[in-house]
Amino acid sequence: MAKGNGLSGSGVLRDKGIGIFDSGVGGLTVLREIKKMLPHEDIFYLGDTARVPYGNRSKNTIIKYSMQNTHFLTEMGIKMLVVACNTSSSVALNALRNRFPGLPIIGVIEPGSEQANGATKSGRVGVIGTRATIGSGSYRSALHRFDRGIKVFQQACPLFVPVVEESMHRTRFAHDIARHYLQSLKKHNIDTLILGCTHYPLLSPVIQRVVGNKVKLINSGQAVALKTREYLSKLDLLKTQGKGNIHFFVTDTPLQFKKIGRLLLSHDIDNSIHKVVLEDYE
Ligand code: DGL
């Protein structure tokens, strides 16, 4: 198995694609924003649908999976990697940067925190995410890098991911779960809430209803897309012409991926999904 960083192959670096991975389908919320902002770029999206969710797993397992995902994507010949998964971004980003030193890598925590820092007036910011993301304290640390004075209130919401994966995000059930999780955050008078998980933008209407209209919801997808463009532009790797193609890779049967993919991207993605096996990657 080749172990290169994918940056040394033939051809012009600028013509290579952007790699994006997530534990499953949720990262399509990030892909959607990147595609809008960078329509000329080819994108290789890997959803590790066989091993989702990452959010309840140990740090070592999340790092191992993230390494395998990145290794696979580098073999596609990518010029940059976006870690769309909040859980991987929280736990594995440094390990990935050490292992793939020639590859520009961005995660979702820093751009989302920057956006929240710009949005909050009261300095009282809520963060919701998986257990691993909340347990890592990654958003708190990132917010404090922008402003030490920000008060951060966190809440893990482990049931949100399965609710979205089961397409139940518009139901009464989703609303009840949201009330259960967000009650305590409401009491802290936050004015900004970071949706610290790829799946949560789909729950935005429900979450907004529960926390009230005065609370600004932060979906880091847009901020990540902006950062991606900034990065590529700085490295002189931005593609400015041609129609970019998207290639989807999944590690389990693509049925649910297709369904939610259609919902998120507003078109069928059936023909461009490939099933892959990652176990042999390191
Ligand atoms: N993609 C994950 C994240 O953003 C959520 C799903 C999971 O637990 O794997 O944290």
mmCIF file of C-alpha atoms and ligand atoms in Angstrom:
data_model
loop_
_atom_site.group_PDB
_atom_site.id
_atom_site.type_symbol
_atom_site.label_atom_id
_atom_site.label_comp_id
_atom_site.label_asym_id
_atom_site.label_seq_id
_atom_site.Cartn_x
_atom_site.Cartn_y
_atom_site.Cartn_z
ATOM 1 C CA MET A 1 0.000 0.000 0.000
ATOM 2 C CA ALA A 2 1.443 3.345 -1.021
ATOM 3 C CA LYS A 3 2.011 5.698 1.887
ATOM 4 C CA GLY A 4 2.727 8.975 0.089
ATOM 5 C CA ASN A 5 0.958 12.215 0.875
ATOM 6 C CA GLY A 6 -0.532 12.341 -2.598
ATOM 7 C CA LEU A 7 1.176 15.615 -3.427
ATOM 8 C CA SER A 8 4.087 14.194 -5.364
ATOM 9 C CA GLY A 9 2.266 12.607 -8.316
ATOM 10 C CA SER A 10 2.498 13.830 -11.876
ATOM 11 C CA GLY A 11 0.331 16.615 -13.218
ATOM 12 C CA VAL A 12 -0.150 20.138 -11.973
ATOM 13 C CA LEU A 13 -0.961 20.377 -8.286
ATOM 14 C CA ARG A 14 -3.637 22.969 -8.949
ATOM 15 C CA ASP A 15 -5.590 20.471 -11.044
ATOM 16 C CA LYS A 16 -5.844 17.994 -8.192
ATOM 17 C CA GLY A 17 -8.945 17.778 -6.064
ATOM 18 C CA ILE A 18 -9.958 18.685 -2.536
ATOM 19 C CA GLY A 19 -10.425 15.731 -0.180
ATOM 20 C CA ILE A 20 -13.217 15.865 2.384
ATOM 21 C CA PHE A 21 -14.031 13.203 4.914
ATOM 22 C CA ASP A 22 -16.703 12.681 7.502
ATOM 23 C CA SER A 23 -17.833 9.734 9.575
ATOM 24 C CA GLY A 24 -20.865 9.505 7.283
ATOM 25 C CA VAL A 25 -23.380 11.567 5.432
ATOM 26 C CA GLY A 26 -23.395 14.669 7.667
ATOM 27 C CA GLY A 27 -20.251 16.138 6.103
ATOM 28 C CA LEU A 28 -22.291 16.807 2.982
ATOM 29 C CA THR A 29 -23.447 19.963 4.791
ATOM 30 C CA VAL A 30 -19.805 21.113 4.544
ATOM 31 C CA LEU A 31 -19.348 19.824 1.001
ATOM 32 C CA ARG A 32 -22.429 21.774 -0.092
ATOM 33 C CA GLU A 33 -20.870 25.071 1.039
ATOM 34 C CA ILE A 34 -17.464 24.250 -0.485
ATOM 35 C CA LYS A 35 -19.082 23.340 -3.794
ATOM 36 C CA LYS A 36 -21.006 26.642 -3.813
ATOM 37 C CA MET A 37 -17.909 28.691 -3.109
ATOM 38 C CA LEU A 38 -15.462 26.686 -5.240
ATOM 39 C CA PRO A 39 -17.471 25.409 -8.225
ATOM 40 C CA HIS A 40 -14.403 24.675 -10.377
ATOM 41 C CA GLU A 41 -12.753 22.306 -7.940
ATOM 42 C CA ASP A 42 -12.914 18.515 -8.126
ATOM 43 C CA ILE A 43 -13.952 17.049 -4.792
ATOM 44 C CA PHE A 44 -13.355 13.594 -3.347
ATOM 45 C CA TYR A 45 -15.797 13.008 -0.488
ATOM 46 C CA LEU A 46 -15.382 10.002 1.780
ATOM 47 C CA GLY A 47 -18.176 9.082 4.209
ATOM 48 C CA ASP A 48 -17.151 6.308 6.581
ATOM 49 C CA THR A 49 -20.702 4.975 6.724
ATOM 50 C CA ALA A 50 -19.651 1.529 7.964
ATOM 51 C CA ARG A 51 -18.135 2.919 11.155
ATOM 52 C CA VAL A 52 -20.384 5.897 11.916
ATOM 53 C CA PRO A 53 -20.912 7.180 14.597
ATOM 54 C CA TYR A 54 -17.448 8.317 15.676
ATOM 55 C CA GLY A 55 -18.875 10.501 18.410
ATOM 56 C CA ASN A 56 -19.126 7.806 21.083
ATOM 57 C CA ARG A 57 -15.740 6.191 20.352
ATOM 58 C CA SER A 58 -12.371 6.437 22.084
ATOM 59 C CA LYS A 59 -9.725 8.942 21.047
ATOM 60 C CA ASN A 60 -7.419 6.198 19.705
ATOM 61 C CA THR A 61 -10.146 4.706 17.534
ATOM 62 C CA ILE A 62 -11.139 8.105 16.123
ATOM 63 C CA ILE A 63 -7.481 8.835 15.303
ATOM 64 C CA LYS A 64 -7.067 5.430 13.638
ATOM 65 C CA TYR A 65 -10.160 5.879 11.465
ATOM 66 C CA SER A 66 -9.180 9.448 10.574
ATOM 67 C CA MET A 67 -5.699 8.266 9.503
ATOM 68 C CA GLN A 68 -7.186 5.571 7.287
ATOM 69 C CA ASN A 69 -9.627 8.023 5.716
ATOM 70 C CA THR A 70 -6.866 10.528 5.002
ATOM 71 C CA HIS A 71 -4.547 7.860 3.638
ATOM 72 C CA PHE A 72 -7.266 6.697 1.245
ATOM 73 C CA LEU A 73 -7.963 10.252 0.044
ATOM 74 C CA THR A 74 -4.286 11.043 -0.519
ATOM 75 C CA GLU A 75 -4.212 8.181 -2.990
ATOM 76 C CA MET A 76 -6.848 10.034 -5.010
ATOM 77 C CA GLY A 77 -4.221 12.742 -5.524
ATOM 78 C CA ILE A 78 -5.587 15.604 -3.441
ATOM 79 C CA LYS A 79 -4.012 19.038 -2.954
ATOM 80 C CA MET A 80 -5.767 19.756 0.331
ATOM 81 C CA LEU A 81 -7.841 17.981 2.996
ATOM 82 C CA VAL A 82 -10.922 19.257 4.803
ATOM 83 C CA VAL A 83 -11.843 17.267 7.897
ATOM 84 C CA ALA A 84 -15.600 17.904 7.876
ATOM 85 C CA CYS A 85 -16.244 15.735 10.934
ATOM 86 C CA ASN A 86 -16.291 17.751 14.172
ATOM 87 C CA THR A 87 -15.357 14.684 16.186
ATOM 88 C CA SER A 88 -12.250 13.950 14.053
ATOM 89 C CA SER A 89 -11.384 17.647 13.939
ATOM 90 C CA SER A 90 -11.555 17.770 17.743
ATOM 91 C CA VAL A 91 -9.487 14.688 18.409
ATOM 92 C CA ALA A 92 -7.311 13.791 15.406
ATOM 93 C CA LEU A 93 -6.233 16.985 13.625
ATOM 94 C CA ASN A 94 -2.743 17.219 15.165
ATOM 95 C CA ALA A 95 -2.067 13.525 14.577
ATOM 96 C CA LEU A 96 -3.085 13.919 10.922
ATOM 97 C CA ARG A 97 -0.888 16.977 10.423
ATOM 98 C CA ASN A 98 2.085 15.105 11.907
ATOM 99 C CA ARG A 99 1.490 12.060 9.758
ATOM 100 C CA PHE A 100 0.854 13.935 6.472
ATOM 101 C CA PRO A 101 3.186 16.930 6.787
ATOM 102 C CA GLY A 102 3.057 17.984 3.106
ATOM 103 C CA LEU A 103 -0.718 18.101 2.957
ATOM 104 C CA PRO A 104 -2.599 21.283 3.899
ATOM 105 C CA ILE A 105 -5.312 20.179 6.364
ATOM 106 C CA ILE A 106 -8.127 22.210 7.862
ATOM 107 C CA GLY A 107 -10.770 21.132 10.350
ATOM 108 C CA VAL A 108 -14.094 22.661 11.311
ATOM 109 C CA ILE A 109 -13.422 23.782 14.900
ATOM 110 C CA GLU A 110 -11.285 26.868 14.257
ATOM 111 C CA PRO A 111 -13.468 28.397 11.475
ATOM 112 C CA GLY A 112 -16.677 27.737 13.446
ATOM 113 C CA SER A 113 -15.217 29.307 16.588
ATOM 114 C CA GLU A 114 -14.002 32.343 14.658
ATOM 115 C CA GLN A 115 -17.509 32.834 13.303
ATOM 116 C CA ALA A 116 -19.045 32.474 16.775
ATOM 117 C CA ASN A 117 -16.555 34.932 18.228
ATOM 118 C CA GLY A 118 -17.594 37.442 15.574
ATOM 119 C CA ALA A 119 -21.294 36.837 16.226
ATOM 120 C CA THR A 120 -21.560 36.973 20.014
ATOM 121 C CA LYS A 121 -22.391 40.284 21.666
ATOM 122 C CA SER A 122 -22.807 39.042 25.227
ATOM 123 C CA GLY A 123 -19.776 36.733 25.159
ATOM 124 C CA ARG A 124 -21.987 33.808 26.238
ATOM 125 C CA VAL A 125 -21.653 31.016 23.682
ATOM 126 C CA GLY A 126 -23.230 27.557 23.694
ATOM 127 C CA VAL A 127 -21.671 24.544 21.988
ATOM 128 C CA ILE A 128 -23.464 21.312 21.136
ATOM 129 C CA GLY A 129 -21.794 18.232 19.654
ATOM 130 C CA THR A 130 -21.064 14.558 20.087
ATOM 131 C CA ARG A 131 -19.719 13.213 23.392
ATOM 132 C CA ALA A 132 -16.180 13.050 21.976
ATOM 133 C CA THR A 133 -16.282 16.631 20.664
ATOM 134 C CA ILE A 134 -17.686 18.045 23.901
ATOM 135 C CA GLY A 135 -15.362 15.868 26.012
ATOM 136 C CA SER A 136 -12.316 17.130 24.103
ATOM 137 C CA GLY A 137 -13.118 20.757 24.959
ATOM 138 C CA SER A 138 -11.901 21.677 21.455
ATOM 139 C CA TYR A 139 -14.449 24.447 20.883
ATOM 140 C CA ARG A 140 -13.837 25.962 24.304
ATOM 141 C CA SER A 141 -10.082 26.093 23.666
ATOM 142 C CA ALA A 142 -10.549 27.533 20.177
ATOM 143 C CA LEU A 143 -13.008 30.188 21.413
ATOM 144 C CA HIS A 144 -10.595 31.150 24.176
ATOM 145 C CA ARG A 145 -7.813 31.552 21.623
ATOM 146 C CA PHE A 146 -9.980 34.291 20.076
ATOM 147 C CA ASP A 147 -11.114 35.787 23.376
ATOM 148 C CA ARG A 148 -10.247 34.493 26.853
ATOM 149 C CA GLY A 149 -13.295 36.216 28.286
ATOM 150 C CA ILE A 150 -15.913 34.212 26.363
ATOM 151 C CA LYS A 151 -18.114 32.100 28.630
ATOM 152 C CA VAL A 152 -18.628 28.703 27.015
ATOM 153 C CA PHE A 153 -21.529 26.394 27.890
ATOM 154 C CA GLN A 154 -21.368 22.907 26.410
ATOM 155 C CA GLN A 155 -23.853 20.106 25.927
ATOM 156 C CA ALA A 156 -23.382 16.689 24.301
ATOM 157 C CA CYS A 157 -26.428 15.625 22.245
ATOM 158 C CA PRO A 158 -25.749 11.987 21.297
ATOM 159 C CA LEU A 159 -29.284 11.256 20.081
ATOM 160 C CA PHE A 160 -29.268 13.986 17.420
ATOM 161 C CA VAL A 161 -27.124 11.994 14.965
ATOM 162 C CA PRO A 162 -29.360 8.896 14.814
ATOM 163 C CA VAL A 163 -32.430 11.149 14.542
ATOM 164 C CA VAL A 164 -30.975 12.739 11.398
ATOM 165 C CA GLU A 165 -29.668 9.452 10.004
ATOM 166 C CA GLU A 166 -33.212 8.079 10.326
ATOM 167 C CA SER A 167 -34.621 11.164 8.548
ATOM 168 C CA MET A 168 -36.615 12.053 11.688
ATOM 169 C CA HIS A 169 -35.254 15.588 12.026
ATOM 170 C CA ARG A 170 -38.591 17.252 11.227
ATOM 171 C CA THR A 171 -40.667 15.260 13.709
ATOM 172 C CA ARG A 172 -42.208 15.950 17.100
ATOM 173 C CA PHE A 173 -39.760 13.394 18.470
ATOM 174 C CA ALA A 174 -36.802 15.538 17.324
ATOM 175 C CA HIS A 175 -38.391 18.568 18.984
ATOM 176 C CA ASP A 176 -38.801 16.734 22.308
ATOM 177 C CA ILE A 177 -35.191 15.554 22.279
ATOM 178 C CA ALA A 178 -34.002 19.069 21.439
ATOM 179 C CA ARG A 179 -35.973 20.456 24.386
ATOM 180 C CA HIS A 180 -34.452 17.856 26.652
ATOM 181 C CA TYR A 181 -30.873 18.704 25.617
ATOM 182 C CA LEU A 182 -31.148 22.467 25.221
ATOM 183 C CA GLN A 183 -33.095 23.380 28.362
ATOM 184 C CA SER A 184 -29.978 23.910 30.453
ATOM 185 C CA LEU A 185 -28.227 25.952 27.744
ATOM 186 C CA LYS A 186 -31.229 28.255 27.577
ATOM 187 C CA LYS A 187 -30.894 28.964 31.274
ATOM 188 C CA HIS A 188 -27.360 30.257 30.683
ATOM 189 C CA ASN A 189 -28.657 33.078 28.471
ATOM 190 C CA ILE A 190 -26.428 32.324 25.523
ATOM 191 C CA ASP A 191 -26.761 34.577 22.464
ATOM 192 C CA THR A 192 -24.831 32.291 20.088
ATOM 193 C CA LEU A 193 -24.955 28.522 19.649
ATOM 194 C CA ILE A 194 -22.353 26.535 17.717
ATOM 195 C CA LEU A 195 -23.811 23.530 15.897
ATOM 196 C CA GLY A 196 -20.679 21.477 16.557
ATOM 197 C CA CYS A 197 -21.619 18.416 14.543
ATOM 198 C CA THR A 198 -22.066 17.831 10.837
ATOM 199 C CA HIS A 199 -25.622 16.553 11.250
ATOM 200 C CA TYR A 200 -27.021 19.420 13.280
ATOM 201 C CA PRO A 201 -27.643 21.941 10.466
ATOM 202 C CA LEU A 202 -30.477 19.636 9.414
ATOM 203 C CA LEU A 203 -31.984 20.143 12.848
ATOM 204 C CA SER A 204 -31.601 23.942 12.691
ATOM 205 C CA PRO A 205 -35.339 24.738 12.482
ATOM 206 C CA VAL A 206 -36.082 22.571 15.518
ATOM 207 C CA ILE A 207 -33.106 23.869 17.494
ATOM 208 C CA GLN A 208 -33.959 27.480 16.634
ATOM 209 C CA ARG A 209 -37.534 26.985 17.800
ATOM 210 C CA VAL A 210 -36.344 25.581 21.124
ATOM 211 C CA VAL A 211 -33.634 28.160 21.892
ATOM 212 C CA GLY A 212 -35.584 31.108 20.479
ATOM 213 C CA ASN A 213 -34.972 33.533 17.622
ATOM 214 C CA LYS A 214 -32.587 35.751 19.560
ATOM 215 C CA VAL A 215 -29.919 33.045 19.606
ATOM 216 C CA LYS A 216 -27.673 33.031 16.526
ATOM 217 C CA LEU A 217 -26.942 29.508 15.255
ATOM 218 C CA ILE A 218 -23.455 28.925 13.870
ATOM 219 C CA ASN A 219 -23.108 26.349 11.097
ATOM 220 C CA SER A 220 -19.395 26.162 10.391
ATOM 221 C CA GLY A 221 -19.851 24.878 6.801
ATOM 222 C CA GLN A 222 -19.703 28.362 5.300
ATOM 223 C CA ALA A 223 -16.769 29.419 7.446
ATOM 224 C CA VAL A 224 -14.906 26.252 6.435
ATOM 225 C CA ALA A 225 -15.582 26.899 2.750
ATOM 226 C CA LEU A 226 -14.213 30.433 3.107
ATOM 227 C CA LYS A 227 -11.089 29.115 4.864
ATOM 228 C CA THR A 228 -10.616 26.508 2.129
ATOM 229 C CA ARG A 229 -10.725 29.212 -0.544
ATOM 230 C CA GLU A 230 -8.358 31.429 1.440
ATOM 231 C CA TYR A 231 -5.892 28.568 1.873
ATOM 232 C CA LEU A 232 -5.905 27.514 -1.772
ATOM 233 C CA SER A 233 -5.609 31.079 -2.928
ATOM 234 C CA LYS A 234 -2.650 31.722 -0.615
ATOM 235 C CA LEU A 235 -0.928 28.593 -1.949
ATOM 236 C CA ASP A 236 -1.780 29.620 -5.522
ATOM 237 C CA LEU A 237 -3.723 26.375 -5.961
ATOM 238 C CA LEU A 238 -7.183 27.761 -6.683
ATOM 239 C CA LYS A 239 -8.890 26.488 -9.851
ATOM 240 C CA THR A 240 -10.756 29.294 -11.570
ATOM 241 C CA GLN A 241 -12.214 27.535 -14.579
ATOM 242 C CA GLY A 242 -13.824 24.282 -15.680
ATOM 243 C CA LYS A 243 -16.663 22.375 -14.077
ATOM 244 C CA GLY A 244 -15.613 20.579 -10.920
ATOM 245 C CA ASN A 245 -16.739 16.987 -10.420
ATOM 246 C CA ILE A 246 -17.666 15.347 -7.145
ATOM 247 C CA HIS A 247 -16.696 11.744 -6.434
ATOM 248 C CA PHE A 248 -18.353 10.067 -3.458
ATOM 249 C CA PHE A 249 -16.890 7.136 -1.548
ATOM 250 C CA VAL A 250 -18.630 5.233 1.224
ATOM 251 C CA THR A 251 -17.608 2.252 3.320
ATOM 252 C CA ASP A 252 -21.037 0.612 3.585
ATOM 253 C CA THR A 253 -24.066 0.134 1.393
ATOM 254 C CA PRO A 254 -24.933 3.580 -0.022
ATOM 255 C CA LEU A 255 -28.726 3.422 0.438
ATOM 256 C CA GLN A 256 -29.126 5.885 3.326
ATOM 257 C CA PHE A 257 -26.280 8.003 1.997
ATOM 258 C CA LYS A 258 -28.134 8.436 -1.294
ATOM 259 C CA LYS A 259 -31.329 9.371 0.481
ATOM 260 C CA ILE A 260 -29.869 12.036 2.757
ATOM 261 C CA GLY A 261 -27.459 13.114 -0.007
ATOM 262 C CA ARG A 262 -30.396 13.907 -2.262
ATOM 263 C CA LEU A 263 -32.014 15.891 0.529
ATOM 264 C CA LEU A 264 -28.892 17.912 1.261
ATOM 265 C CA LEU A 265 -27.599 18.501 -2.241
ATOM 266 C CA SER A 266 -31.012 18.703 -3.945
ATOM 267 C CA HIS A 267 -30.033 16.298 -6.711
ATOM 268 C CA ASP A 268 -29.401 12.576 -7.194
ATOM 269 C CA ILE A 269 -25.904 11.354 -6.491
ATOM 270 C CA ASP A 270 -26.518 7.691 -7.342
ATOM 271 C CA ASN A 271 -24.087 7.439 -10.240
ATOM 272 C CA SER A 272 -21.042 8.824 -8.537
ATOM 273 C CA ILE A 273 -20.963 6.756 -5.323
ATOM 274 C CA HIS A 274 -18.319 4.054 -4.912
ATOM 275 C CA LYS A 275 -18.064 1.599 -2.050
ATOM 276 C CA VAL A 276 -14.539 1.183 -0.670
ATOM 277 C CA VAL A 277 -12.775 -0.847 2.022
ATOM 278 C CA LEU A 278 -10.424 1.014 4.373
ATOM 279 C CA GLU A 279 -9.316 -1.681 6.820
ATOM 280 C CA ASP A 280 -5.980 -2.271 5.000
ATOM 281 C CA TYR A 281 -5.001 1.375 5.212
ATOM 282 C CA GLU A 282 -2.835 2.581 8.057
HETATM 283 N N1 DGL B 1 -19.678 13.619 11.855
HETATM 284 C C1 DGL B 1 -19.736 13.603 13.287
HETATM 285 C C2 DGL B 1 -19.379 14.964 13.841
HETATM 286 O O1 DGL B 1 -19.440 15.969 13.164
HETATM 287 C C3 DGL B 1 -21.105 13.216 13.780
HETATM 288 C C4 DGL B 1 -21.481 11.781 13.582
HETATM 289 C C5 DGL B 1 -20.642 10.837 14.384
HETATM 290 O O2 DGL B 1 -20.773 10.720 15.613
HETATM 291 O O3 DGL B 1 -19.823 10.186 13.756
HETATM 292 O O4 DGL B 1 -19.032 15.040 14.985
#
